[in-house]
DNA sequence: GCAGTCTTCGGAGTCATTCTCAATAACAAA
DNA sequence: TTTGTTATTGAGAATGACTCCGAAGACTGC
């Protein structure tokens, strides 16, 4: 749950016998420069990097998304149906949670420090090294409540 | 976020122009009678119903799991990799959250009313009709912290 | 530099989930 | 109770997000 510089990432990778690569640095920088509220899928990221002239193969993207999520650099989100989305894992002042409409997937981000504290305390009590803490609220948004469309 | 009887389920289904079926009643009862801490995948449920002599086709199970989750009767959980798991959505005294090890998927359930209140308040403030509220903590469990196995 | 091995790439493969459609059966109205 | 309408089921096919594979490339430590 800390912000990473490329060299901090390299240090942590090497410490575990892994290697820094241009692809990993590109992915880190891309996520760090994303506007708040952006949640990228693997394909989204692949397309965006293509457009920016720094293409990375889809397999590499999948591999490194999972790696960086398990290192606590990225958070893995299950917001919409069918595919995982990722965002940078920011510490306290930027850390946030998600409120999602199950019908139209409209997503609202919100912050709450007390939830974050509950998360830290709970993980600690069980001896877990915490990587991410997200409150997920599913509901039906005002628009969808009014709509006649079922489900 | 309320407990359902078969007739309450039928009433709510009919209200929307949908129908009560033996399959839906069987699924509801099965989830209600599950021991606490049980998280079933679609295939788990299919296998269990086969053994109990009340088989339901896998397509029907998938269809109704999603339906019941969107009605707020079941909660859809993304605990392990690769498949969704479901449990009954209990109100306040039984409602709980999950702490998960990203390496071995060991899962601990815990209760916290203040988080539940934050969830209700947040949904309300945005006009969302709340269906589920789950705090998801990802971390590394004590055993996996000690293990030499990477990632 | 060099050896060792971690990583990348592209394509093939996997499998959870969704789709299709004919047959069935709730539901509501008569 | 009977009947018409149409939601639902079941079996298998199809989809697609994701993983695996193997050869080629490239970090790291020595
Ligand atoms: Mn977000
Ligand atoms: Mn649970
Ligand atoms: Zn909506
Ligand atoms: Zn573990």
Short mmCIF file of C-alpha atoms (C1' of nucleotides) in Angstrom, two decimals, chain D residues 13-25:
data_model
loop_
_atom_site.label_atom_id
_atom_site.label_comp_id
_atom_site.label_asym_id
_atom_site.label_seq_id
_atom_site.Cartn_x
_atom_site.Cartn_y
_atom_site.Cartn_z
"C1'" DA D 13 -22.62 -25.40 -28.80
"C1'" DA D 14 -20.26 -21.08 -28.62
"C1'" DT D 15 -17.74 -17.40 -26.46
"C1'" DG D 16 -13.94 -15.11 -24.62
"C1'" DA D 17 -11.02 -13.92 -20.67
"C1'" DC D 18 -7.16 -15.85 -19.25
"C1'" DT D 19 -3.28 -19.28 -19.06
"C1'" DC D 20 0.16 -22.20 -20.96
"C1'" DC D 21 4.04 -23.33 -24.09
"C1'" DG D 22 8.46 -23.11 -26.30
"C1'" DA D 23 11.86 -20.60 -28.61
"C1'" DA D 24 14.20 -16.23 -28.70
"C1'" DG D 25 15.71 -12.33 -26.13
#
